[in-house]
């Protein structure tokens, strides 16, 4: 059954990304990605990244083996102006320009983000399965009243 989730269409120019990544699938993603966020919060690995464009943290989904039911790579990182000096253990990616459907997850973490993803999976979006993003500004990390922008690459 298909539902119509609320979203806005937007376009991003290409940008550079630096972060750390893991391989997962939706079968184990809640645990895998949850533990990865805990590791990020504990280690604060973005503190060592140079040339950040802003203070936003990006949860990046890419390298899909198919649709959302198949394995993919998840990374936590940020936009940067240059990738001259990437910290050890991190990856850099050039994210191409693309059209996105923008969703807003609001409320208690992590439920609001999970619920928004369920809406996305149940929607009739014409997804490209290239790069999808959760964008966290500093106020996104309020556990009781989060505001997270989720961008899904679309045709």
PDB file of C-alpha atoms in Angstrom:
ATOM      1  CA  UNK A   1       0.000   0.000   0.000  1.00  0.00           C
ATOM      2  CA  UNK A   2       1.353   3.409  -0.951  1.00  0.00           C
ATOM      3  CA  UNK A   3       0.880   6.535   1.098  1.00  0.00           C
ATOM      4  CA  UNK A   4       1.642  10.134   0.279  1.00  0.00           C
ATOM      5  CA  UNK A   5       4.191  11.507   2.752  1.00  0.00           C
ATOM      6  CA  UNK A   6       4.687  15.268   3.044  1.00  0.00           C
ATOM      7  CA  UNK A   7       7.851  16.511   1.390  1.00  0.00           C
ATOM      8  CA  UNK A   8       9.329  19.375  -0.615  1.00  0.00           C
ATOM      9  CA  UNK A   9      11.342  18.943  -3.797  1.00  0.00           C
ATOM     10  CA  UNK A  10      14.746  20.608  -3.740  1.00  0.00           C
ATOM     11  CA  UNK A  11      18.097  20.498  -5.564  1.00  0.00           C
ATOM     12  CA  UNK A  12      21.647  20.351  -4.181  1.00  0.00           C
ATOM     13  CA  UNK A  13      24.796  21.235  -6.052  1.00  0.00           C
ATOM     14  CA  UNK A  14      27.652  18.767  -5.731  1.00  0.00           C
ATOM     15  CA  UNK A  15      29.628  18.863  -2.487  1.00  0.00           C
ATOM     16  CA  UNK A  16      32.504  17.167  -0.687  1.00  0.00           C
ATOM     17  CA  UNK A  17      31.902  14.898   2.318  1.00  0.00           C
ATOM     18  CA  UNK A  18      34.298  13.536   4.944  1.00  0.00           C
ATOM     19  CA  UNK A  19      33.357  11.010   7.623  1.00  0.00           C
ATOM     20  CA  UNK A  20      33.432   7.389   8.789  1.00  0.00           C
ATOM     21  CA  UNK A  21      31.300   4.610   7.348  1.00  0.00           C
ATOM     22  CA  UNK A  22      29.852   1.176   8.085  1.00  0.00           C
ATOM     23  CA  UNK A  23      28.060  -1.400   5.939  1.00  0.00           C
ATOM     24  CA  UNK A  24      24.557  -2.409   7.074  1.00  0.00           C
ATOM     25  CA  UNK A  25      21.044  -3.315   5.949  1.00  0.00           C
ATOM     26  CA  UNK A  26      17.619  -2.486   7.300  1.00  0.00           C
ATOM     27  CA  UNK A  27      17.531  -5.903   9.015  1.00  0.00           C
ATOM     28  CA  UNK A  28      20.195  -4.737  11.493  1.00  0.00           C
ATOM     29  CA  UNK A  29      20.280  -0.972  10.852  1.00  0.00           C
ATOM     30  CA  UNK A  30      18.558   0.125  14.054  1.00  0.00           C
ATOM     31  CA  UNK A  31      21.293  -1.546  16.140  1.00  0.00           C
ATOM     32  CA  UNK A  32      24.190  -0.924  13.707  1.00  0.00           C
ATOM     33  CA  UNK A  33      23.425   2.741  13.056  1.00  0.00           C
ATOM     34  CA  UNK A  34      22.407   3.374  16.680  1.00  0.00           C
ATOM     35  CA  UNK A  35      25.747   1.986  17.899  1.00  0.00           C
ATOM     36  CA  UNK A  36      27.600   3.974  15.225  1.00  0.00           C
ATOM     37  CA  UNK A  37      25.973   7.221  16.461  1.00  0.00           C
ATOM     38  CA  UNK A  38      26.955   6.309  20.046  1.00  0.00           C
ATOM     39  CA  UNK A  39      30.554   5.788  18.838  1.00  0.00           C
ATOM     40  CA  UNK A  40      30.436   9.168  17.016  1.00  0.00           C
ATOM     41  CA  UNK A  41      29.133  10.993  20.105  1.00  0.00           C
ATOM     42  CA  UNK A  42      31.789   9.338  22.302  1.00  0.00           C
ATOM     43  CA  UNK A  43      34.727   9.889  19.921  1.00  0.00           C
ATOM     44  CA  UNK A  44      33.628  13.219  18.334  1.00  0.00           C
ATOM     45  CA  UNK A  45      35.634  12.303  15.228  1.00  0.00           C
ATOM     46  CA  UNK A  46      34.447  15.336  13.237  1.00  0.00           C
ATOM     47  CA  UNK A  47      36.479  17.569  15.580  1.00  0.00           C
ATOM     48  CA  UNK A  48      39.584  16.482  13.649  1.00  0.00           C
ATOM     49  CA  UNK A  49      38.117  17.322  10.213  1.00  0.00           C
ATOM     50  CA  UNK A  50      39.506  20.447   8.559  1.00  0.00           C
ATOM     51  CA  UNK A  51      37.670  22.802   6.143  1.00  0.00           C
ATOM     52  CA  UNK A  52      34.125  22.090   7.455  1.00  0.00           C
ATOM     53  CA  UNK A  53      31.563  24.286   5.713  1.00  0.00           C
ATOM     54  CA  UNK A  54      29.296  24.476   8.795  1.00  0.00           C
ATOM     55  CA  UNK A  55      28.471  22.748  12.093  1.00  0.00           C
ATOM     56  CA  UNK A  56      25.917  20.359  10.598  1.00  0.00           C
ATOM     57  CA  UNK A  57      26.414  16.600  10.911  1.00  0.00           C
ATOM     58  CA  UNK A  58      25.284  14.399   8.024  1.00  0.00           C
ATOM     59  CA  UNK A  59      24.112  10.807   8.199  1.00  0.00           C
ATOM     60  CA  UNK A  60      24.725   9.618   4.623  1.00  0.00           C
ATOM     61  CA  UNK A  61      23.189   6.529   2.992  1.00  0.00           C
ATOM     62  CA  UNK A  62      24.811   5.335  -0.240  1.00  0.00           C
ATOM     63  CA  UNK A  63      26.267   2.388  -2.129  1.00  0.00           C
ATOM     64  CA  UNK A  64      22.867   0.690  -2.181  1.00  0.00           C
ATOM     65  CA  UNK A  65      22.865  -2.876  -3.554  1.00  0.00           C
ATOM     66  CA  UNK A  66      19.274  -2.324  -4.726  1.00  0.00           C
ATOM     67  CA  UNK A  67      16.314  -0.744  -2.996  1.00  0.00           C
ATOM     68  CA  UNK A  68      15.974  -0.048   0.739  1.00  0.00           C
ATOM     69  CA  UNK A  69      15.584  -3.773   1.506  1.00  0.00           C
ATOM     70  CA  UNK A  70      19.158  -4.503   0.355  1.00  0.00           C
ATOM     71  CA  UNK A  71      22.528  -3.716   2.050  1.00  0.00           C
ATOM     72  CA  UNK A  72      23.971  -0.184   1.879  1.00  0.00           C
ATOM     73  CA  UNK A  73      26.719   1.956   3.386  1.00  0.00           C
ATOM     74  CA  UNK A  74      25.982   4.474   6.133  1.00  0.00           C
ATOM     75  CA  UNK A  75      28.414   7.260   7.023  1.00  0.00           C
ATOM     76  CA  UNK A  76      28.480   9.995   9.648  1.00  0.00           C
ATOM     77  CA  UNK A  77      30.360  13.087   8.549  1.00  0.00           C
ATOM     78  CA  UNK A  78      30.117  16.632   7.274  1.00  0.00           C
ATOM     79  CA  UNK A  79      30.424  18.870   4.239  1.00  0.00           C
ATOM     80  CA  UNK A  80      33.894  20.272   3.611  1.00  0.00           C
ATOM     81  CA  UNK A  81      35.399  22.828   1.230  1.00  0.00           C
ATOM     82  CA  UNK A  82      38.533  20.770   0.543  1.00  0.00           C
ATOM     83  CA  UNK A  83      39.774  17.217   1.045  1.00  0.00           C
ATOM     84  CA  UNK A  84      43.503  17.914   1.293  1.00  0.00           C
ATOM     85  CA  UNK A  85      44.003  16.418   4.731  1.00  0.00           C
ATOM     86  CA  UNK A  86      41.592  13.587   5.581  1.00  0.00           C
ATOM     87  CA  UNK A  87      42.041  12.171   9.102  1.00  0.00           C
ATOM     88  CA  UNK A  88      43.166   8.540   9.320  1.00  0.00           C
ATOM     89  CA  UNK A  89      40.293   6.054   9.200  1.00  0.00           C
ATOM     90  CA  UNK A  90      37.961   8.451   7.406  1.00  0.00           C
ATOM     91  CA  UNK A  91      36.564   8.482   3.887  1.00  0.00           C
ATOM     92  CA  UNK A  92      35.955  11.334   1.474  1.00  0.00           C
ATOM     93  CA  UNK A  93      33.257  11.407  -1.178  1.00  0.00           C
ATOM     94  CA  UNK A  94      32.224  13.786  -3.922  1.00  0.00           C
ATOM     95  CA  UNK A  95      28.434  13.856  -3.753  1.00  0.00           C
ATOM     96  CA  UNK A  96      27.067  14.760  -7.207  1.00  0.00           C
ATOM     97  CA  UNK A  97      24.384  17.383  -7.812  1.00  0.00           C
ATOM     98  CA  UNK A  98      20.934  15.843  -7.491  1.00  0.00           C
ATOM     99  CA  UNK A  99      17.249  16.422  -6.915  1.00  0.00           C
ATOM    100  CA  UNK A 100      15.927  15.510  -3.467  1.00  0.00           C
ATOM    101  CA  UNK A 101      12.642  15.085  -1.656  1.00  0.00           C
ATOM    102  CA  UNK A 102      13.016  16.826   1.711  1.00  0.00           C
ATOM    103  CA  UNK A 103      11.251  15.417   4.767  1.00  0.00           C
ATOM    104  CA  UNK A 104      11.280  16.862   8.295  1.00  0.00           C
ATOM    105  CA  UNK A 105      11.470  14.521  11.287  1.00  0.00           C
ATOM    106  CA  UNK A 106      10.307  16.253  14.483  1.00  0.00           C
ATOM    107  CA  UNK A 107       9.941  14.976  18.012  1.00  0.00           C
ATOM    108  CA  UNK A 108      11.564  12.438  20.307  1.00  0.00           C
ATOM    109  CA  UNK A 109      14.805  10.825  19.119  1.00  0.00           C
ATOM    110  CA  UNK A 110      15.326   8.372  17.553  1.00  0.00           C
ATOM    111  CA  UNK A 111      11.636   7.538  17.044  1.00  0.00           C
ATOM    112  CA  UNK A 112      10.886  10.624  14.940  1.00  0.00           C
ATOM    113  CA  UNK A 113      13.648   9.720  12.458  1.00  0.00           C
ATOM    114  CA  UNK A 114      12.639   6.044  12.325  1.00  0.00           C
ATOM    115  CA  UNK A 115       8.971   6.972  11.809  1.00  0.00           C
ATOM    116  CA  UNK A 116       9.902   9.354   8.974  1.00  0.00           C
ATOM    117  CA  UNK A 117      11.936   6.603   7.274  1.00  0.00           C
ATOM    118  CA  UNK A 118       8.929   4.260   7.495  1.00  0.00           C
ATOM    119  CA  UNK A 119       6.839   6.966   5.778  1.00  0.00           C
ATOM    120  CA  UNK A 120       9.528   7.269   3.073  1.00  0.00           C
ATOM    121  CA  UNK A 121       9.655   3.488   2.510  1.00  0.00           C
ATOM    122  CA  UNK A 122       5.857   3.404   2.209  1.00  0.00           C
ATOM    123  CA  UNK A 123       5.719   6.371  -0.180  1.00  0.00           C
ATOM    124  CA  UNK A 124       5.593   6.252  -3.965  1.00  0.00           C
ATOM    125  CA  UNK A 125       8.742   8.349  -4.442  1.00  0.00           C
ATOM    126  CA  UNK A 126      10.724   7.639  -7.610  1.00  0.00           C
ATOM    127  CA  UNK A 127      13.999   7.115  -5.712  1.00  0.00           C
ATOM    128  CA  UNK A 128      17.413   6.903  -7.369  1.00  0.00           C
ATOM    129  CA  UNK A 129      19.125   5.100  -4.456  1.00  0.00           C
ATOM    130  CA  UNK A 130      22.310   7.124  -4.950  1.00  0.00           C
ATOM    131  CA  UNK A 131      22.809   9.363  -1.888  1.00  0.00           C
ATOM    132  CA  UNK A 132      20.234   9.963   0.863  1.00  0.00           C
ATOM    133  CA  UNK A 133      20.955  12.172   3.877  1.00  0.00           C
ATOM    134  CA  UNK A 134      19.869  13.027   7.373  1.00  0.00           C
ATOM    135  CA  UNK A 135      21.080  16.535   8.219  1.00  0.00           C
ATOM    136  CA  UNK A 136      21.544  17.378  11.888  1.00  0.00           C
ATOM    137  CA  UNK A 137      22.048  20.972  13.031  1.00  0.00           C
ATOM    138  CA  UNK A 138      23.212  21.488  16.649  1.00  0.00           C
ATOM    139  CA  UNK A 139      19.571  21.749  17.857  1.00  0.00           C
ATOM    140  CA  UNK A 140      18.730  18.414  16.154  1.00  0.00           C
ATOM    141  CA  UNK A 141      20.323  16.561  19.040  1.00  0.00           C
ATOM    142  CA  UNK A 142      17.640  17.592  21.570  1.00  0.00           C
ATOM    143  CA  UNK A 143      16.420  14.093  22.575  1.00  0.00           C
ATOM    144  CA  UNK A 144      12.870  15.233  23.378  1.00  0.00           C
ATOM    145  CA  UNK A 145      12.357  17.795  20.601  1.00  0.00           C
ATOM    146  CA  UNK A 146      14.617  16.997  17.646  1.00  0.00           C
ATOM    147  CA  UNK A 147      14.329  18.567  14.180  1.00  0.00           C
ATOM    148  CA  UNK A 148      16.105  16.554  11.473  1.00  0.00           C
ATOM    149  CA  UNK A 149      16.008  17.199   7.740  1.00  0.00           C
ATOM    150  CA  UNK A 150      15.981  14.020   5.631  1.00  0.00           C
ATOM    151  CA  UNK A 151      16.818  14.280   1.915  1.00  0.00           C
ATOM    152  CA  UNK A 152      15.993  11.405  -0.447  1.00  0.00           C
ATOM    153  CA  UNK A 153      17.545  11.423  -3.932  1.00  0.00           C
ATOM    154  CA  UNK A 154      14.830  11.303  -6.572  1.00  0.00           C
ATOM    155  CA  UNK A 155      14.664  11.220 -10.360  1.00  0.00           C
TER     156      UNK A 155
END
